[in-house]
Coordinates of C-alpha atoms and ligand atoms in Angstrom, one line a residue:
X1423 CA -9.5 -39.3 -31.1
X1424 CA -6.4 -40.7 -29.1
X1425 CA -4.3 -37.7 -29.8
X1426 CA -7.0 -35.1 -28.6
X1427 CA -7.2 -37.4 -25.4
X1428 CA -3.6 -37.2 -25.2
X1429 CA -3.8 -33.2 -25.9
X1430 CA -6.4 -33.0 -23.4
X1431 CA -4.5 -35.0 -20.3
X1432 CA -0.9 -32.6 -21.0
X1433 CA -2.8 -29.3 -21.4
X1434 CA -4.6 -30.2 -18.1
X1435 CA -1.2 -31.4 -16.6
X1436 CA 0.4 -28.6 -17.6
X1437 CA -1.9 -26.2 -16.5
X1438 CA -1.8 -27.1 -12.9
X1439 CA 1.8 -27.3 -13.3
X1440 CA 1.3 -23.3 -13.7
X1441 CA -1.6 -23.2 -10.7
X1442 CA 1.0 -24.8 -8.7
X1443 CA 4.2 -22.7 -9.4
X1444 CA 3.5 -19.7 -11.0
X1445 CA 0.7 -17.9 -10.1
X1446 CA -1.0 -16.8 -7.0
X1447 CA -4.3 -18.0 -6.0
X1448 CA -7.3 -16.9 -3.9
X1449 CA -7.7 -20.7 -2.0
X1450 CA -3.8 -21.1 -1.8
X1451 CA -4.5 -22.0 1.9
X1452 CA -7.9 -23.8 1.9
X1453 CA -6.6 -27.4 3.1
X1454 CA -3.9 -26.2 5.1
X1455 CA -5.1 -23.5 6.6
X1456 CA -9.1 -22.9 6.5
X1457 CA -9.1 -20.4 9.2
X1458 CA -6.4 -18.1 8.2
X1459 CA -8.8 -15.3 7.0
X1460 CA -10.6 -15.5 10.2
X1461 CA -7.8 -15.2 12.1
X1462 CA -6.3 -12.4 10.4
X1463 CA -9.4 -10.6 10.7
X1464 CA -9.7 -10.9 14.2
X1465 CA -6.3 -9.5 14.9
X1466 CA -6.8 -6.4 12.2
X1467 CA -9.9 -5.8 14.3
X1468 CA -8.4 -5.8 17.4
X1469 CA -5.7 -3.5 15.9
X1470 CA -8.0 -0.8 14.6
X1471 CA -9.6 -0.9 17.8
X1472 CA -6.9 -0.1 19.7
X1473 CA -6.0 2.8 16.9
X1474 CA -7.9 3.7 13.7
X1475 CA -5.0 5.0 12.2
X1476 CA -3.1 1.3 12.3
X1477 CA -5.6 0.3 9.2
X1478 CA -4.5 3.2 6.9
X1479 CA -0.3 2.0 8.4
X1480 CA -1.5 -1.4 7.5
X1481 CA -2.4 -0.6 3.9
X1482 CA 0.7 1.1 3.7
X1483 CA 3.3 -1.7 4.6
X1484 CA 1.9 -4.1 1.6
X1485 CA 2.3 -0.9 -0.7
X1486 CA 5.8 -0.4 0.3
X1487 CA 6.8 -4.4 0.7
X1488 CA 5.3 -4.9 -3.2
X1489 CA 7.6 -2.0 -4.6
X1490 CA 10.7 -3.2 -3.2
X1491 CA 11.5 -6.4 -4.3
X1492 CA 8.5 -8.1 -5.1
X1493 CA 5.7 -8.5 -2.6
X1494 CA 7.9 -10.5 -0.4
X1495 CA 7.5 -9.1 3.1
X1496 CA 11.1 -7.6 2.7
X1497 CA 9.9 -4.5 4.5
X1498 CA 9.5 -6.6 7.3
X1499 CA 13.0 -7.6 8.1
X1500 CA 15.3 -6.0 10.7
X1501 CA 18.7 -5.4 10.3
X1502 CA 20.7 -2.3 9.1
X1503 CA 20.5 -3.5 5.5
X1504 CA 16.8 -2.9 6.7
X1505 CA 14.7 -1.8 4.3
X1506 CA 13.1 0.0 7.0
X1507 CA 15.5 2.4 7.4
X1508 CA 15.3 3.6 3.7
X1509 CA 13.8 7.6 3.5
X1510 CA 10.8 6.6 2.7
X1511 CA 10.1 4.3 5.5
X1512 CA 12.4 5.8 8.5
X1513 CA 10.4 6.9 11.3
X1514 CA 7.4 6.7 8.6
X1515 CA 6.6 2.9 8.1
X1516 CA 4.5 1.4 11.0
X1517 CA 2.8 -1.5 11.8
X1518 CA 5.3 -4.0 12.1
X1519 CA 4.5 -5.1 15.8
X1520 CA 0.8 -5.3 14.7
X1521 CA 2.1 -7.7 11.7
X1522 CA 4.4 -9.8 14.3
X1523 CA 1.1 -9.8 16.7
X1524 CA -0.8 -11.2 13.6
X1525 CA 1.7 -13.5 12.6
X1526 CA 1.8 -15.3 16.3
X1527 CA -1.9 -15.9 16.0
X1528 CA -1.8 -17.5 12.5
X1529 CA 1.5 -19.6 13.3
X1530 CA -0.6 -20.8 16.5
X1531 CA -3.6 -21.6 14.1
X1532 CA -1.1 -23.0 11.3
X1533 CA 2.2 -23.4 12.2
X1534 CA 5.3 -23.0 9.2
X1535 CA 2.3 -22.6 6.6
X1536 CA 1.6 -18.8 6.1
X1537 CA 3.9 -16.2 4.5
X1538 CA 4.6 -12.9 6.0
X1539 CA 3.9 -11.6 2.6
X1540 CA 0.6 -13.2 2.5
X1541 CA 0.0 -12.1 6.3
X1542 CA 0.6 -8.4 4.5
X1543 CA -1.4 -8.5 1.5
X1544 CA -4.5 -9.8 3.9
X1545 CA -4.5 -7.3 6.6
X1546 CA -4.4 -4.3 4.1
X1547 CA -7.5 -5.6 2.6
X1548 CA -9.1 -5.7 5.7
X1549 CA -7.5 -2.8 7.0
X1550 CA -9.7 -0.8 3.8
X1551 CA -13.1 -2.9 4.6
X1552 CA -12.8 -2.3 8.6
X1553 CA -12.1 1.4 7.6
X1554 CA -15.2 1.5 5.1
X1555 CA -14.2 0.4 1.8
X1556 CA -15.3 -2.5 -0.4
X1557 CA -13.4 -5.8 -0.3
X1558 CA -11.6 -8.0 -2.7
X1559 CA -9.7 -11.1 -3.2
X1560 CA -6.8 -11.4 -2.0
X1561 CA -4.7 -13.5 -4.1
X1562 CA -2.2 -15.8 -2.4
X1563 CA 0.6 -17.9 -2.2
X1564 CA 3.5 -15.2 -2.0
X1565 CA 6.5 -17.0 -0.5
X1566 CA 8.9 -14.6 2.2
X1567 CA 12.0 -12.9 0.4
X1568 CA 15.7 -13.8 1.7
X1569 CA 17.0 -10.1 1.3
X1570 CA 16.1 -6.6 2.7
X1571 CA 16.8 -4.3 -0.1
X1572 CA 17.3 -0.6 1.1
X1573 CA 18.4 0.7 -1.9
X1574 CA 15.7 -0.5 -3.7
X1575 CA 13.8 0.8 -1.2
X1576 CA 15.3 4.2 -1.3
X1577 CA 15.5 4.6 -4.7
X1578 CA 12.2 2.9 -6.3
X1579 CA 9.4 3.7 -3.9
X1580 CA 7.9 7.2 -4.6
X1581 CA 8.5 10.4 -2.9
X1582 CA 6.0 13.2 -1.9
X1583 CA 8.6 16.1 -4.2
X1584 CA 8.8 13.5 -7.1
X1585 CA 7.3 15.4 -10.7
X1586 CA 4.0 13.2 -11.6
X1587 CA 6.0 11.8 -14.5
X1588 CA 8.7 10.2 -12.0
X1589 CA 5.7 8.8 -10.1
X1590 CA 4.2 7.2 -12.8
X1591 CA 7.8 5.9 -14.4
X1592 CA 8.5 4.3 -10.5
X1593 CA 4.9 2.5 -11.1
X1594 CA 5.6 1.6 -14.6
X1595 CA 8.9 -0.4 -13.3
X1596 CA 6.6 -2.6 -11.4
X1597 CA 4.3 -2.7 -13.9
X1598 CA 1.7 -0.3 -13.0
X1599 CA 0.0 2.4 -15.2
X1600 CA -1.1 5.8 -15.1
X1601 CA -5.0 4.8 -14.1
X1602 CA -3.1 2.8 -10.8
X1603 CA -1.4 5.8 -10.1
X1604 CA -4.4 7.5 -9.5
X1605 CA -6.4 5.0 -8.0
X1606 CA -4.0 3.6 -5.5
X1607 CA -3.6 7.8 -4.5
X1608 CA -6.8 7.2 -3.5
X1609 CA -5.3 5.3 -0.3
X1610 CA -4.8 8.8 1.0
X1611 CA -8.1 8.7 2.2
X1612 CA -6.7 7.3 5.1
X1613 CA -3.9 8.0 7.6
X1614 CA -1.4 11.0 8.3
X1615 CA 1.0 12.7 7.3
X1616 CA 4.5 14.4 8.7
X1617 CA 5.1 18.0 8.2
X1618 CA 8.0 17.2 6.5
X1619 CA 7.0 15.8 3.7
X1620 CA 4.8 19.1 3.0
X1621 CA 6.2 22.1 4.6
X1622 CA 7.7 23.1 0.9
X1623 CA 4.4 23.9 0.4
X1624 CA 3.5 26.0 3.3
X1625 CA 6.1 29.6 3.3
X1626 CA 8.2 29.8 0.4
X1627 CA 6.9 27.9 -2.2
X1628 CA 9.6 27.2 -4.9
X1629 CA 11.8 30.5 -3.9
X1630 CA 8.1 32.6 -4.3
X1631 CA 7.5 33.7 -0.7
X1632 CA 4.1 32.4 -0.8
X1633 CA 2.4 29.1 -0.2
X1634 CA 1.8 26.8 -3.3
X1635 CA -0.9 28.3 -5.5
X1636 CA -2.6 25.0 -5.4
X1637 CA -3.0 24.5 -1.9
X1638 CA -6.3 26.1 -0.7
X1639 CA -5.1 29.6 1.3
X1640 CA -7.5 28.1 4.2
X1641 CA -6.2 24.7 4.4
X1642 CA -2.9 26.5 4.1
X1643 CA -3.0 28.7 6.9
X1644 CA -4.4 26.2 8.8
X1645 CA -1.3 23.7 8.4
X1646 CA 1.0 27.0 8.5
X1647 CA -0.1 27.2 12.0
X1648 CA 0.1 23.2 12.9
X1649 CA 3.9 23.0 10.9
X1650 CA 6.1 26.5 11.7
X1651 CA 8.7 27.0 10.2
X1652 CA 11.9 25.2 12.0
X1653 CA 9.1 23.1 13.9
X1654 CA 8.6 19.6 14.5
X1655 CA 8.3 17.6 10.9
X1656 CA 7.4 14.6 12.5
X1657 CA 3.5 16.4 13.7
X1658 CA 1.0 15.1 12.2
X1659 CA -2.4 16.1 9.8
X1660 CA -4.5 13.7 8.4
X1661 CA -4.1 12.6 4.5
X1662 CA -8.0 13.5 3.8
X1663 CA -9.4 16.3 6.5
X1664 CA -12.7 15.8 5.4
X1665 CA -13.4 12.2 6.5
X1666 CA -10.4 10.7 8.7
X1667 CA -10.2 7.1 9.0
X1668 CA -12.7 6.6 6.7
X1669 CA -12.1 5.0 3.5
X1670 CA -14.5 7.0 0.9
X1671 CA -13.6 8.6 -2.3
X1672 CA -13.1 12.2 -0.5
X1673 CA -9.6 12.7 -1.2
X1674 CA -10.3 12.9 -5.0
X1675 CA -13.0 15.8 -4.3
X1676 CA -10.5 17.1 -2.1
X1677 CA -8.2 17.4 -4.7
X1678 CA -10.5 19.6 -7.1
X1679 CA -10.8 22.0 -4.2
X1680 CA -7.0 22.0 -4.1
X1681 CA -7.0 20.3 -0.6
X1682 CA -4.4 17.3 -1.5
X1683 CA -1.7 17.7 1.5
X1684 CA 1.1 16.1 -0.2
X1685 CA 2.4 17.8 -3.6
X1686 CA 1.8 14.5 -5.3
X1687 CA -1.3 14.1 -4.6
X1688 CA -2.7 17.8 -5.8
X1689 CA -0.3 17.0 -9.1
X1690 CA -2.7 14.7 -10.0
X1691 CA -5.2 17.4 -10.2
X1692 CA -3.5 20.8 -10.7
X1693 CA -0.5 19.9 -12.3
X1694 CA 0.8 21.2 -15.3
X1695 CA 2.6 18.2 -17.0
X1696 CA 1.3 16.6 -20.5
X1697 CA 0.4 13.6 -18.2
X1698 CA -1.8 15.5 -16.1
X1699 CA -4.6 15.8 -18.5
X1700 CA -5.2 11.9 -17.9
X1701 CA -4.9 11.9 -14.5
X1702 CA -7.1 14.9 -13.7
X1703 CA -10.4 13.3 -15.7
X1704 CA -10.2 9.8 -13.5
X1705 CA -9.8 12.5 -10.7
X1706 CA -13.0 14.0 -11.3
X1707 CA -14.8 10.8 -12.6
X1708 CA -13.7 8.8 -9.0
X1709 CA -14.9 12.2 -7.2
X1710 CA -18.2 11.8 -8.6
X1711 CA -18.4 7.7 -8.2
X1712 CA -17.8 6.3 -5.6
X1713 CA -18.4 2.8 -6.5
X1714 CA -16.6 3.1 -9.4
X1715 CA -13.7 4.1 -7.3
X1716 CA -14.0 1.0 -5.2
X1717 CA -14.2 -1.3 -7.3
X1718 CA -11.1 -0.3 -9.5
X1719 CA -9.2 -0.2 -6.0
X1720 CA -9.7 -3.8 -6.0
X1721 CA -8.4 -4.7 -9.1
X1722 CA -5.3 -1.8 -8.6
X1723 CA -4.9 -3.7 -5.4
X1724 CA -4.9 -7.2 -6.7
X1725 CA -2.7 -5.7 -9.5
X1726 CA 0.0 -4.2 -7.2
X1727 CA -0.1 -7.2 -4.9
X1728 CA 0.9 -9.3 -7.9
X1729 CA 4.4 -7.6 -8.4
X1730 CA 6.9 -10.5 -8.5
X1731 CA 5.9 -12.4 -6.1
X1732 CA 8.4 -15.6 -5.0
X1733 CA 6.1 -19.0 -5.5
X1734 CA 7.0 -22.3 -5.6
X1735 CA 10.5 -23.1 -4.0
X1736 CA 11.8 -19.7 -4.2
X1737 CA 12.5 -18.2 -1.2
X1738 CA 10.9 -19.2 2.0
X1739 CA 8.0 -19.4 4.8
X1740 CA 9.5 -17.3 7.7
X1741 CA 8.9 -18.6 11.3
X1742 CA 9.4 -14.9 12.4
X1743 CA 8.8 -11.9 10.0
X1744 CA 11.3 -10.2 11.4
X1745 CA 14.5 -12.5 10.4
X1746 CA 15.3 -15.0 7.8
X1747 CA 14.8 -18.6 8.9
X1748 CA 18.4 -19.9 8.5
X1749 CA 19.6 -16.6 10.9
Ligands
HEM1386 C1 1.7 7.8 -5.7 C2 2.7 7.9 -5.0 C3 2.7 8.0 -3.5 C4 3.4 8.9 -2.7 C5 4.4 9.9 -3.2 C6 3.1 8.7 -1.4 C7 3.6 9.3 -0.3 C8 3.2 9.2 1.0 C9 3.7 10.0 2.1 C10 4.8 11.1 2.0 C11 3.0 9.7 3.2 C12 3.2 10.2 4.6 C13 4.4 9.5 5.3 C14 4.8 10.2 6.6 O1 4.1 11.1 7.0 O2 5.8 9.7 7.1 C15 2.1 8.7 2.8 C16 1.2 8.1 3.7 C17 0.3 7.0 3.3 N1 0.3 6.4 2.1 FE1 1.2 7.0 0.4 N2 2.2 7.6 -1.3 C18 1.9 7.2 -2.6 C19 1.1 6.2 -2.9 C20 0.5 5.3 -2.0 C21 -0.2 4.1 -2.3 C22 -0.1 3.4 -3.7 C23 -0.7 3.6 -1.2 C24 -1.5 2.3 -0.9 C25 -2.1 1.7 -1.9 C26 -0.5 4.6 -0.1 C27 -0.9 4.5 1.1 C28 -0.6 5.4 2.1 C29 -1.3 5.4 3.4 C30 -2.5 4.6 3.8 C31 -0.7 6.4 4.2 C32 -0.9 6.8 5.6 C33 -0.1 5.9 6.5 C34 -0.2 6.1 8.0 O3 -1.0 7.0 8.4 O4 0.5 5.4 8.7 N3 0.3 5.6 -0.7 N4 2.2 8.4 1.5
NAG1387 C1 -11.6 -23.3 12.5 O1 -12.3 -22.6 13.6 C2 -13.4 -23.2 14.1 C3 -14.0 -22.3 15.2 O2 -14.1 -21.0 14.7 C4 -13.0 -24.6 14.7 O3 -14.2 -25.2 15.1 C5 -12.3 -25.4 13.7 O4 -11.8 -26.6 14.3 C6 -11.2 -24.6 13.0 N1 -10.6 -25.4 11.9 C7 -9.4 -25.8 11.9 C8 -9.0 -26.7 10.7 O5 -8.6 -25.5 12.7
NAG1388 C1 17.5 -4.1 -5.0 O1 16.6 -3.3 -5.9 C2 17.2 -2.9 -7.1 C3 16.2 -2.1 -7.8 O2 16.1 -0.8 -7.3 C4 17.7 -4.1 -7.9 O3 18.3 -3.7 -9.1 C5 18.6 -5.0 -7.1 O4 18.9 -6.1 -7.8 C6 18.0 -5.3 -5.8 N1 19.0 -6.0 -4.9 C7 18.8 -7.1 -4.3 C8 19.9 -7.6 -3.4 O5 17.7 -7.7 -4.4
NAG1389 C1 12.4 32.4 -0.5 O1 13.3 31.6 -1.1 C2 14.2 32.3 -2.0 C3 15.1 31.3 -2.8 O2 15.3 30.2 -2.1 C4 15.0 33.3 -1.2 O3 15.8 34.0 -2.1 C5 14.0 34.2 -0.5 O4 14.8 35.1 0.3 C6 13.0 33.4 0.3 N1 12.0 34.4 0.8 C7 11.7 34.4 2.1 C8 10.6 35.4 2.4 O5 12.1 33.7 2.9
NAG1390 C1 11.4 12.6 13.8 O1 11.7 11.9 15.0 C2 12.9 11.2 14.9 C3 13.1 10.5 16.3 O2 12.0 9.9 16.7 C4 14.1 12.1 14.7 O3 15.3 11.3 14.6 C5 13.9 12.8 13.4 O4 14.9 13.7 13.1 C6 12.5 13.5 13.4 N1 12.3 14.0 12.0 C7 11.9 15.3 11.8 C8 11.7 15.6 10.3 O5 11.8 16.1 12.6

């Protein structure tokens, strides 16, 4: 009897040991900050407001802060170590005076208490529910990274010409499977992108003289038009033409008509790897249900926002996003 008492009181101890250090939690800031979800809403509104497209460059900055180095608000730092400089954020990654903007109105509700990281990992979530999508919980408690890493950016967030199999390895090193793969893609149902990072697909296709045989010859002539050759790469086309701004599950039925704009997302579909085979049936299961997709972008989301995240003493609460405290 005494020793199961005993038993009881360390297991208990030592599981809020865990709560406390290890692990992220939904009501991380309940005592000492009850109004941070309010706030951040507010602002996210206010941004989205001002531009629709700030939700979809919202969602983006927590993808690309939880690659690099844990979901740490690294991204966020300035500096020419800057992650923000890396390929796949340079003239690319945007948001981060809408973050700073956020950031003043939670330290003025809660001052020194909230991470940039958190701030992040909130304002995508409601970046997807202002833009139509289903919510979830965001899980928090992330403390702010000391170090911008831009090769870690350059080298471990994804690229638009990587093979599906490099895509899904880059996901795997943070922990992520195939099925994320696809259902985090589905982000793309939002937001823009450059010509650049699909103009390959356009002219001379892999040295054939033609467009990409899995681009749609209407949706290709139409972006042939909006992206000449030797024009501006930085223009502009939305991810998913069929609904912009709107977060639905039309970029996977886009994809069975071949109308993905960036190679990697019609690879998901069309392409011709072992791996595909997978991919393409969650493709056509997400095009056909909706909520289905929803919900498991929740749980990809809660997933993703749970690579390495610094609790406990490890590295800080910044005052400013932008700089480490001790700078
Ligand atoms: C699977 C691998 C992925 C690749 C190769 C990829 C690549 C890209 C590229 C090339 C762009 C356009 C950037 C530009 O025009 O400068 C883009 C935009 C975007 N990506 Fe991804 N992405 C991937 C996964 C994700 C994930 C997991 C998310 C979020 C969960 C996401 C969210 C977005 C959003 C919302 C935009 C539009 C941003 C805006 O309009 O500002 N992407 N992505
Ligand atoms: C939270 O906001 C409400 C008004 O929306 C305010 O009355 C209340 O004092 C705030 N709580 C804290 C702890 O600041
Ligand atoms: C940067 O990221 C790489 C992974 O790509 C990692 O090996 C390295 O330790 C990181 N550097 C710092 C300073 O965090
Ligand atoms: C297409 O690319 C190939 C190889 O890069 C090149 O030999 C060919 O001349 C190009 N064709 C056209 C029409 O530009
Ligand atoms: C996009 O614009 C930036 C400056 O705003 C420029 O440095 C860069 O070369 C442009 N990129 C492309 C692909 O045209």
């Amino acid at each position: 009897m005494k020793s199961s008492i005993w038993f009881l009181a360390v297991t208990v101890l030592f599981c809020l040991c865990l709560r406390g250090k290890g692990q992220l939690r939904a009501d991380y800031y309940a005592s000492s900050c009850p109004n941070l979800s309010k706030v951040v809403w507010r602002e996210v509104f206010k941004a989205l407001q001002n531009e629709m497209r700030m939700g979809a460059s919202l969602l983006r900055l927590h993808f690309h802060d939880c690659f690099v180095n844990g979901c740490d608000g690294s991204i966020l730092l300035d500096g020419s170590d800057s992650e923000k400089f890396a390929p796949p954020n340079l003239n690319s990654a945007r948001g981060f005076e809408v973050i700073d903007t956020i950031k003043a109105a939670v330290e003025n509700e809660c001052n020194g208490i909230v991470s940039c990281a958190d701030i992040v990992a909130i304002s995508a979530r409601d970046s997807v529910l202002l833009s139509g999508g289903r919510p979830w919980t965001v899980l928090l408690g992330r403390r702010d990274g000391l170090v911008s890493n831009q090769t870690g950016a350059a080298n471990g967030l994804p690229s638009p010409f990587d093979s599906l199999d490099v895509i899904i390895s880059k996901f795997a090193a943070v922990g992520l499977s195939t099925t994320d793969v696809v259902t985090l893609s589905g982000a793309h149902t939002i937001g823009r992108a450059r010509c650049a990072l699909f103009n390959n697909r356009l002219f001379n296709f892999s040295g054939t003289g033609a467009a990409d045989p899995t681009l749609d010859s209407s949706l290709a002539s139409q972006l042939q038009s909006l992206c000449p050759q030797n024009g501006d790469g930085n223009v502009t086309t939305p991810l998913d033409q069929s609904s912009i701004d709107f977060f639905d599950n039309h970029y996977f039925n886009n994809l069975i008509n071949n109308k993905g704009v960036l190679s990697s997302d019609q690879t998901l579909f069309s392409g011709d790897a072992a791996t595909t085979t997978s991919t393409r049936t969650l493709v056509q299961i997400y095009g056909s249900n909706s909520g289905l997709f929803f919900s498991q972008f929740g749980s990809s989301m809660v997933k993703m926002g749970n690579i390495s995240p610094l609790t406990g003493n490890a590295g800080e609460v910044r005052k400013n996003c932008r700089v480490v405290n001790s700078s």
